[in-house]
CSV table of C-alpha atoms in Angstrom, one decimal:
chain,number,residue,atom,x,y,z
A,768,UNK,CA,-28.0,-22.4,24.1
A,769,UNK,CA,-29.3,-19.1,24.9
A,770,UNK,CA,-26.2,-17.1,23.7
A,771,UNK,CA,-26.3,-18.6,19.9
A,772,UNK,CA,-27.7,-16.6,17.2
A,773,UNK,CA,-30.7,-18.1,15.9
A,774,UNK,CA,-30.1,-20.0,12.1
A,775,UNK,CA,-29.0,-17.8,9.4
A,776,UNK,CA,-28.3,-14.7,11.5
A,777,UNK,CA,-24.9,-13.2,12.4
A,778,UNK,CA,-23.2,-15.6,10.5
A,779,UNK,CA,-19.8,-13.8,10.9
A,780,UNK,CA,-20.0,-13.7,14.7
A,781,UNK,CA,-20.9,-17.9,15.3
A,782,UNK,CA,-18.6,-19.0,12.8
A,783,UNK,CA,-15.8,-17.1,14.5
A,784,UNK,CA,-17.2,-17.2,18.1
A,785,UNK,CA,-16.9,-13.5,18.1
A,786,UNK,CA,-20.0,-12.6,20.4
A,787,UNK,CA,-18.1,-10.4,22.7
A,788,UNK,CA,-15.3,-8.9,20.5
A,789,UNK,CA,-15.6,-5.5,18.8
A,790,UNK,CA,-16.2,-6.3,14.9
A,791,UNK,CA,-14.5,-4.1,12.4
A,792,UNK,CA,-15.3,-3.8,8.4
A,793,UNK,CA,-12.3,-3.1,6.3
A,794,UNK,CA,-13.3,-2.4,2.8
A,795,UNK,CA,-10.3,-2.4,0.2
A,796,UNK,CA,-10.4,-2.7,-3.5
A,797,UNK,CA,-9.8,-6.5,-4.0
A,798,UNK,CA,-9.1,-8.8,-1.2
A,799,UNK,CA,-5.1,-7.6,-0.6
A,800,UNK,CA,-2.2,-9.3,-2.4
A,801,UNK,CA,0.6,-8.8,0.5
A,802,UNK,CA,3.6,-10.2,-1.3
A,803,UNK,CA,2.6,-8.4,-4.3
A,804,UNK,CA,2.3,-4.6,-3.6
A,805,UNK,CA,2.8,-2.0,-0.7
A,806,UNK,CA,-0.5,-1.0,-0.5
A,807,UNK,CA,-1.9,-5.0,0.0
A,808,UNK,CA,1.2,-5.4,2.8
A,809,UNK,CA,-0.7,-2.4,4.5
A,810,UNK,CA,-3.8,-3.5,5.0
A,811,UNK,CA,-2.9,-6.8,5.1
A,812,UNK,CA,-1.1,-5.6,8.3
A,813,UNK,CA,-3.5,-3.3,10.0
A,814,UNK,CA,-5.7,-6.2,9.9
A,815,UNK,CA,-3.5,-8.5,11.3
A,816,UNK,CA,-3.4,-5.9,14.1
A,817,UNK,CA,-6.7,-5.5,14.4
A,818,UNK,CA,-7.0,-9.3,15.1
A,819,UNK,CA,-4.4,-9.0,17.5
A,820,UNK,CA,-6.0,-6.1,19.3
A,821,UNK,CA,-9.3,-8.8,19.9
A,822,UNK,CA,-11.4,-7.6,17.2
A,823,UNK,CA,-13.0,-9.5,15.2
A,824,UNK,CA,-12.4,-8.8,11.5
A,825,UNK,CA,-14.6,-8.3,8.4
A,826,UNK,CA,-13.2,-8.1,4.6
A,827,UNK,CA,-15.1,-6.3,1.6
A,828,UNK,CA,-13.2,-6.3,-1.3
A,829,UNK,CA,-15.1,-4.4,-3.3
A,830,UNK,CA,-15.0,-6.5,-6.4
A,831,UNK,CA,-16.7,-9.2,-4.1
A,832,UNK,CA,-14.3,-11.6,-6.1
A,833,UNK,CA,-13.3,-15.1,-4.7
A,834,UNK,CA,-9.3,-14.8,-4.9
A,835,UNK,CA,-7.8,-18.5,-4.7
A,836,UNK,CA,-4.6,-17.8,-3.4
A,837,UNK,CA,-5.3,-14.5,-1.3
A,838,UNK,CA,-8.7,-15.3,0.2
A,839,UNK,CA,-7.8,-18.4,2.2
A,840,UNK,CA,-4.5,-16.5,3.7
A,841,UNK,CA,-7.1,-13.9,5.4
A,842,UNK,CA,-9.6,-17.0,6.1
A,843,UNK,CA,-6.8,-19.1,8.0
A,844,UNK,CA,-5.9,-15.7,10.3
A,845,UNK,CA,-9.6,-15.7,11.1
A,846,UNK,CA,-11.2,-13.1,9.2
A,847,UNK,CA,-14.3,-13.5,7.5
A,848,UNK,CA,-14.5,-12.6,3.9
A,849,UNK,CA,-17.3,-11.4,2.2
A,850,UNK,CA,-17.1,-12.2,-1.7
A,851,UNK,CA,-19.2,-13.6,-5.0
A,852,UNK,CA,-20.9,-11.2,-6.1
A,853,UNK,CA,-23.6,-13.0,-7.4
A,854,UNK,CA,-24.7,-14.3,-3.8
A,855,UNK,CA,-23.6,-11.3,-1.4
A,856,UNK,CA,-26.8,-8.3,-2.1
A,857,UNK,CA,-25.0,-5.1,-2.6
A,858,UNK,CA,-23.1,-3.2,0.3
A,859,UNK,CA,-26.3,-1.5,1.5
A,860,UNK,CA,-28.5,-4.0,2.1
A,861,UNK,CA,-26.1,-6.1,3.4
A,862,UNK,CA,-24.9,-3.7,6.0
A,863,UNK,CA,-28.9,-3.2,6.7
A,864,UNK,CA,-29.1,-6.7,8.2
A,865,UNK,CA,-25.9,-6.7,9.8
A,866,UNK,CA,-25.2,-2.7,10.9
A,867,UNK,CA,-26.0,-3.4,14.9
A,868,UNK,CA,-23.1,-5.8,14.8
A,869,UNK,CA,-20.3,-4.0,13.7
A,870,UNK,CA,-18.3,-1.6,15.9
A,871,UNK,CA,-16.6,0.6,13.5
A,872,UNK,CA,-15.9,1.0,9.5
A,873,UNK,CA,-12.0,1.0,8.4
A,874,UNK,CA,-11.8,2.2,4.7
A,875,UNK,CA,-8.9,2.5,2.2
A,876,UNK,CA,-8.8,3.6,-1.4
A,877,UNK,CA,-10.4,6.8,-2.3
A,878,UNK,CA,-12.9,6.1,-5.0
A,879,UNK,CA,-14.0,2.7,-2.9
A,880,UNK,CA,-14.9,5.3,0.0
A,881,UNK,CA,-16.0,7.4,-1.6
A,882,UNK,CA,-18.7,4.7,-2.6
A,883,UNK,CA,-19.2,3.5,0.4
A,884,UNK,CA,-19.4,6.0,2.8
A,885,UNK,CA,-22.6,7.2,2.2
A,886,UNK,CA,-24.2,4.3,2.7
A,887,UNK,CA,-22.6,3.8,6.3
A,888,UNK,CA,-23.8,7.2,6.9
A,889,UNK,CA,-27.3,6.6,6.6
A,890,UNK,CA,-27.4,3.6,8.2
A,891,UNK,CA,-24.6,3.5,11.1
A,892,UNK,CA,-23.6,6.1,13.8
A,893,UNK,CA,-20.2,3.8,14.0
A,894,UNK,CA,-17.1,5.4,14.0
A,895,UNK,CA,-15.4,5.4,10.1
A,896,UNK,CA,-12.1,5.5,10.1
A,897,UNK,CA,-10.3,6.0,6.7
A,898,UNK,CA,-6.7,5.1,5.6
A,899,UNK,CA,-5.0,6.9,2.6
A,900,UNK,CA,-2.2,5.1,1.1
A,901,UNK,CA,-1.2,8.3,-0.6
A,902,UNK,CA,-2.6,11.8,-1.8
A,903,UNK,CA,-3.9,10.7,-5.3
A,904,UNK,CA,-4.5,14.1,-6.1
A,905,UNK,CA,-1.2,15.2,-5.4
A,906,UNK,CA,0.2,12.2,-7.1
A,907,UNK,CA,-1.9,13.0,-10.2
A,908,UNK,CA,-0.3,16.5,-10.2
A,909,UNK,CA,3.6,14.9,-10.8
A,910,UNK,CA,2.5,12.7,-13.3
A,911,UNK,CA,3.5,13.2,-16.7
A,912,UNK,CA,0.5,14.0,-19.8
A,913,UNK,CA,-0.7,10.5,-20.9
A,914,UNK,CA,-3.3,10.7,-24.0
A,915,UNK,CA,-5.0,13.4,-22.2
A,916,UNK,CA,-5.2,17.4,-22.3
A,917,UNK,CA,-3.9,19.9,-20.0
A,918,UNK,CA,-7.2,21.1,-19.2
A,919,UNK,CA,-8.3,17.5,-18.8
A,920,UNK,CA,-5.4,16.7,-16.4
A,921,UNK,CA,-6.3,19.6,-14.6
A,922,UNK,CA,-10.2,18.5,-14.4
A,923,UNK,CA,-9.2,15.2,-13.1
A,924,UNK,CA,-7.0,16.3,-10.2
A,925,UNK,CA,-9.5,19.1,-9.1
A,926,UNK,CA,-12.0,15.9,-9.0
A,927,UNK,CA,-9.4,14.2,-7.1
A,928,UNK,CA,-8.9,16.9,-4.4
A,929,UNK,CA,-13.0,17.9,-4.0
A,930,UNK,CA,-13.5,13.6,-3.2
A,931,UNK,CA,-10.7,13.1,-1.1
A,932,UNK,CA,-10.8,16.8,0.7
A,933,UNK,CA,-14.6,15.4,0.9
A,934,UNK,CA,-14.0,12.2,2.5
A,935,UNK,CA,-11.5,13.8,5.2
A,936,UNK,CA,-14.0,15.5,6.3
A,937,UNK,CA,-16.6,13.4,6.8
A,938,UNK,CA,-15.0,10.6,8.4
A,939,UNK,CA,-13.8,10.3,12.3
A,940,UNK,CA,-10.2,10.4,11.4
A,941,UNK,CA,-7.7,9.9,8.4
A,942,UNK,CA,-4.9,8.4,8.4
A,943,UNK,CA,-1.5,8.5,6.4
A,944,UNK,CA,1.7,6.7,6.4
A,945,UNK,CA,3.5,10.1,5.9
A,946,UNK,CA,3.7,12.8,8.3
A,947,UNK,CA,4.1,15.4,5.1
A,948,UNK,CA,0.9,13.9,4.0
A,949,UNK,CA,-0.8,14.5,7.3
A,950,UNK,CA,0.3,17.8,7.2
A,951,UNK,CA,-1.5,18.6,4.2
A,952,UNK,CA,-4.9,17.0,5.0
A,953,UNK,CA,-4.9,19.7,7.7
A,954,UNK,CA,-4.1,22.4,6.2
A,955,UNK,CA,-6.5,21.6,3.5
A,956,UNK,CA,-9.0,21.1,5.5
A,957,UNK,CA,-8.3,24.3,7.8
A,958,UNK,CA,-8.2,26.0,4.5
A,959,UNK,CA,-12.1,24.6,4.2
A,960,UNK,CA,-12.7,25.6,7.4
A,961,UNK,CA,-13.5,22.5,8.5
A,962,UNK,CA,-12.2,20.4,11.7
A,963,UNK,CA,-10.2,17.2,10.6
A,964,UNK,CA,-8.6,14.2,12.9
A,965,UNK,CA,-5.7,13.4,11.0
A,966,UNK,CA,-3.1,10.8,12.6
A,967,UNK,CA,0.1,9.2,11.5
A,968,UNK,CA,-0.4,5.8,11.0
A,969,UNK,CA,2.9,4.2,9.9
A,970,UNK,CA,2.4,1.4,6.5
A,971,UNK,CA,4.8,-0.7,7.7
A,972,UNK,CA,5.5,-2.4,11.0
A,973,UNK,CA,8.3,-5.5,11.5
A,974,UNK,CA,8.6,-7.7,14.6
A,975,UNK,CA,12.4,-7.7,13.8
A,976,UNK,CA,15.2,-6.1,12.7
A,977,UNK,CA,18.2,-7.6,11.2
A,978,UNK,CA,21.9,-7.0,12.0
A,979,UNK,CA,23.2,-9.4,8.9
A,980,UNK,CA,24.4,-7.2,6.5
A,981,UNK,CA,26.4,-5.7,9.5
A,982,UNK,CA,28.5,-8.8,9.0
A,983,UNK,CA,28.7,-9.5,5.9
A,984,UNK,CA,28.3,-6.6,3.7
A,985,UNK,CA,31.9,-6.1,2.1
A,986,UNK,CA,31.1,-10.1,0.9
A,987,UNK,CA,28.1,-9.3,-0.9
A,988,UNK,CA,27.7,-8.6,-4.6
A,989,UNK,CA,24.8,-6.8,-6.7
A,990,UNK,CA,21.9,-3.9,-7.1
A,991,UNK,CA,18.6,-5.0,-5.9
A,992,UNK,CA,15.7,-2.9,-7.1
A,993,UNK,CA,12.3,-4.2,-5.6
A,994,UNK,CA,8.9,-3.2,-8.0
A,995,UNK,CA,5.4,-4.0,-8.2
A,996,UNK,CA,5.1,-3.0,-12.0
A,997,UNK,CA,1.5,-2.3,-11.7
A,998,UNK,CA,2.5,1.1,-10.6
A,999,UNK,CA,3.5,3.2,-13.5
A,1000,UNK,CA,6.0,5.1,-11.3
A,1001,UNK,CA,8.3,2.2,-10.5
A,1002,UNK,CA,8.2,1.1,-14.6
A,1003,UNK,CA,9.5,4.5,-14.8
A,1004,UNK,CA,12.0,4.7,-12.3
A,1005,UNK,CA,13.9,1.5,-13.4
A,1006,UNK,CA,13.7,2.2,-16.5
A,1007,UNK,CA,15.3,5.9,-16.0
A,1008,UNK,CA,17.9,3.9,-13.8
A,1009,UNK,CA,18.8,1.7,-16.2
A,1010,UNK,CA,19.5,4.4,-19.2
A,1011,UNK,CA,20.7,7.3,-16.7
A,1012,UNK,CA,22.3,5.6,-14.2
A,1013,UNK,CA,23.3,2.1,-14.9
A,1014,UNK,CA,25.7,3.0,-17.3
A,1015,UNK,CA,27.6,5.4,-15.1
A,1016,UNK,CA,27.9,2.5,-12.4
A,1017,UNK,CA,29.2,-0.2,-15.3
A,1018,UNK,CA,32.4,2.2,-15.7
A,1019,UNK,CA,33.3,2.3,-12.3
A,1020,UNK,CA,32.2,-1.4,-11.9
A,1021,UNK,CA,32.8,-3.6,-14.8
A,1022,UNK,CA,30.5,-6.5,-14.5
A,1023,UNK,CA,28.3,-5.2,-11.7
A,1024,UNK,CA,25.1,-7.4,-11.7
A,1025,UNK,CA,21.8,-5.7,-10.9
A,1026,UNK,CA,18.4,-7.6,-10.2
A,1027,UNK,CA,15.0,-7.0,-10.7
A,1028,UNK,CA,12.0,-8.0,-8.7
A,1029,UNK,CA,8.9,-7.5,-8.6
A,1030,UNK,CA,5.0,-8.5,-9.7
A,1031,UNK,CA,3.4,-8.1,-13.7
A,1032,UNK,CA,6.8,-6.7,-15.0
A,1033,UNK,CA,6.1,-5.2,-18.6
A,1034,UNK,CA,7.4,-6.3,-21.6
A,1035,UNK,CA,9.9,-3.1,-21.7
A,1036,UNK,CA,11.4,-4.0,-18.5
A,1037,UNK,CA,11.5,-8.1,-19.1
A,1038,UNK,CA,13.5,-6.7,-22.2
A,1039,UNK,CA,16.2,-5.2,-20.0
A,1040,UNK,CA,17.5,-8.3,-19.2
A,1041,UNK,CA,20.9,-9.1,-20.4
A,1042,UNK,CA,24.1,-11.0,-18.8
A,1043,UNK,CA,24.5,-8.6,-16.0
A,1044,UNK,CA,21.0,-7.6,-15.4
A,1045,UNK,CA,18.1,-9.9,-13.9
A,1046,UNK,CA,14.5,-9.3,-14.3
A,1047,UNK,CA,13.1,-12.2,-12.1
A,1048,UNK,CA,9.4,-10.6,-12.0
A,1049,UNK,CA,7.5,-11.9,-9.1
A,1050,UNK,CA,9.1,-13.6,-6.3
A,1051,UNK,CA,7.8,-15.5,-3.2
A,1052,UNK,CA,9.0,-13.6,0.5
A,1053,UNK,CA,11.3,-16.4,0.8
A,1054,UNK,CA,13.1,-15.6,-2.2
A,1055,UNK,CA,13.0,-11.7,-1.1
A,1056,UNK,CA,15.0,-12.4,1.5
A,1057,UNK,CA,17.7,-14.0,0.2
A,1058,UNK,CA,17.9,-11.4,-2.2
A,1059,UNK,CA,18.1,-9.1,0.5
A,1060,UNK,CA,20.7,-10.7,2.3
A,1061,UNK,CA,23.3,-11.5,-0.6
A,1062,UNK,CA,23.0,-8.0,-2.7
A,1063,UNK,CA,25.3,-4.7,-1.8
A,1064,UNK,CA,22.9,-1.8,-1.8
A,1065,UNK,CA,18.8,-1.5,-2.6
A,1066,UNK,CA,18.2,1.1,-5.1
A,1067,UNK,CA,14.6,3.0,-5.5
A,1068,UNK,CA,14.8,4.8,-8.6
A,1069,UNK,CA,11.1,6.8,-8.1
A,1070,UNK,CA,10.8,10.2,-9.8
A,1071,UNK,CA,7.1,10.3,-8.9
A,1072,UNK,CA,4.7,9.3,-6.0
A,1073,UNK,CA,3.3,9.6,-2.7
A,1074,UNK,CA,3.7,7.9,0.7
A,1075,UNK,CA,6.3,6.1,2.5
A,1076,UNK,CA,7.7,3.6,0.2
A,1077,UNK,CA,7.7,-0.2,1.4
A,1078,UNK,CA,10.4,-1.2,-0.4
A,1079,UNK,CA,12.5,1.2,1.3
A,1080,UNK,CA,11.1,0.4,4.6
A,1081,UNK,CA,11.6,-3.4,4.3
A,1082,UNK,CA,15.1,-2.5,2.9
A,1083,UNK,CA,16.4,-0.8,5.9
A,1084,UNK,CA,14.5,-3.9,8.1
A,1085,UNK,CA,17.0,-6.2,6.8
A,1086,UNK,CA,20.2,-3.8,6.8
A,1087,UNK,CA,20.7,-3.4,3.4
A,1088,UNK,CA,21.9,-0.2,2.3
A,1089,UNK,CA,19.4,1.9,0.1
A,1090,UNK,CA,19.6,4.9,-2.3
A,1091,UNK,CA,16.7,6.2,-3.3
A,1092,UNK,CA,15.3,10.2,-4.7
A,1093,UNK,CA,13.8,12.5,-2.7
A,1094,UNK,CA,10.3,11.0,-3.7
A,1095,UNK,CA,11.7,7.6,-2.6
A,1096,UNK,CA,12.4,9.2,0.7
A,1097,UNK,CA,9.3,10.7,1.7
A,1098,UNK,CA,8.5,10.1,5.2
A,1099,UNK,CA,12.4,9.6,6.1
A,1100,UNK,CA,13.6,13.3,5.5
A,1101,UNK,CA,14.4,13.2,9.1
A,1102,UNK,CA,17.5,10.5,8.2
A,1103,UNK,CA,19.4,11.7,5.1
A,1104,UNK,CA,22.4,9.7,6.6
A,1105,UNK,CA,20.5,6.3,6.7
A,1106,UNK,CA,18.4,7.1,3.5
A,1107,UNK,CA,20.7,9.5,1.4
A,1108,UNK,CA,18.0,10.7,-1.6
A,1109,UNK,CA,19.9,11.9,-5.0
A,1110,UNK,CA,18.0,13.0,-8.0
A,1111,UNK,CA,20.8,13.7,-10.5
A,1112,UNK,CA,22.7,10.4,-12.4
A,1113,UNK,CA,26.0,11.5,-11.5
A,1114,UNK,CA,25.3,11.7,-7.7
A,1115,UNK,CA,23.0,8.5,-7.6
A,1116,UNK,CA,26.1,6.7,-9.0
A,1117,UNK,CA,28.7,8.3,-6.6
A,1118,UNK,CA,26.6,7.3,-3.7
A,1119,UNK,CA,25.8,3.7,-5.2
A,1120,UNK,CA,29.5,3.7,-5.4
């Protein structure tokens, strides 16, 4: 069997029978949770692309943690994940031994790149490829003060910009879900005088679209307002919906019921609930959808954050109305008409309404 790698080597490539496709590392934070947050659905999707494309897929998380729930759902597409810390050596001198395999480096998460890159530098001439699920810098910059200084706010987002400014550079190309956002890593880099490859690459992509609520929308009843909670921003948007807005909407709609869903909901938003308002925390994709196909309108309440929103995208997938701010629109400020974004109370209400 002259085409098998001899015992122990290439493990990757014989247990997937890979020898001839092109074998692509994507290094996240944690192996991805794609039912619950945006940023998991992302990668969780690029990869299934990638596997699509013919390419054979490698996971780091960088935590090298075994997930019981996640990890078999990326096994079972065919991609080989690399986890336990105590058993896999560290990212160098793993990628060492395995380097003349791989055909090209996709990396998400600033800090994780950041970490990483380096290494693949000195060992690999492979393409790198880097995905930014927002501008972290710029993100920092609309966030409110949290136990911190102004002057230590403003040493933390300068460290932001020098890393990520730093990693556009050095990688082949950057993408971002946001054409705003690609905009800037241009400039910025022009402004650096440096030469930067920076594509649109949308976060979300759906094999359907459906024409339901066309049908049945004057039947259906309810607010939905989809969260992962381990995003401050969305803790803060519901709950500024909720004392700004809600109350506005009760008036004009006695008995109006809004829902709640989303992953790790805190205890201030579990203590919203009340006769009229649901906080069912996490829920399976089954259970989305029938959320999505019984309630009115899909509200994103965000007064802060980057990038396309997922929630809006998967919204608008399934017909559903959605109101949202102007952060909540980023990436649609092409469509005011299909995403109408209001800041104020008053005018979120009139157009809920």
């Amino acid at each position: 069997f002259p085409s098998h790698d001899s015992s122990g080597q290439n493990v990757f490539r014989a247990r997937s029978r890979s020898h001839k496709k092109k074998v692509i590392l994507v290094a996240d934070h944690y192996v991805p949770q794609p039912d619950q947050d945006a940023g998991s659905r992302t990668i969780y999707q690029i990869v299934n692309l990638l596997m699509e494309k013919g390419c054979q897929t490698i996971l780091w998380p960088h935590n090298l943690l075994y997930d019981p729930v996640y990890t078999p759902l990326f096994q079972k597409r065919g991609v080989f994940v690399l986890y336990d810390w105590e058993k896999t050596p560290e990212f160098f001198l793993w990628l060492k031994n395995h380097h003349p395999e791989i055909s090209g480096f996709f990396l998400s998460r600033p800090r994780v790149a950041a970490e990483l890159l380096p290494k693949i530098k000195k060992i690999s001439n492979k393409k790198i490829f880097y995905y930014g699920h927002d501008i972290h810098y710029h993100q920092k910059e609309q966030e409110p003060l949290a136990g911190e200084t102004k002057d230590e706010k403003r040493r933390e987002i300068s460290e932001l910009k020098e890393l990520e400014i730093g990693l556009w550079k050095k990688v082949d190309t950057v993408f971002y879900p946001n054409s705003n956002e690609v905009k800037i890593v241009r400039q910025s880099c022009k402004n650096h005088r440096s030469q930067v490859h920076a594509k649109l690459l949308p976060g979300f992509a759906f094999d359907r679209f459906h024409d339901q609520a066309a049908e049945d929308l004057p039947q259906r009843k309810g607010l939905l307002v989809v969260a992962g909670f381990r995003h401050p921003p969305n803790r803060e948007g519901v709950l500024w919906f909720v004392e700004k807005v809600w109350p506005l909407l009760q008036v004009r709609h006695p008995g109006l019921n809004l829902f709640i869903v989303g992953s790790n909901p805190p205890q201030e938003i579990l203590e919203l609930a009340s006769g009229i308002i649901e906080v069912k925390g996490w829920v399976s994709d089954e259970k989305l959808k029938e959320y999505l196909t019984r309630c009115r309108v899909s509200v994103a309440p965000l007064l802060r954050g980057a990038g396309m929103k997922g929630k809006v995208a998967e919204a608008l997938a399934w017909g559903i109305p959605v109101v949202t701010t102007r952060i909540g629109a980023q990436g649609l400020e092409d469509y005011p008409d299909v995403v109408p974004a209001r800041d104020e109370p008053p005018e979120m209400a009139d157009e809920i309404s």
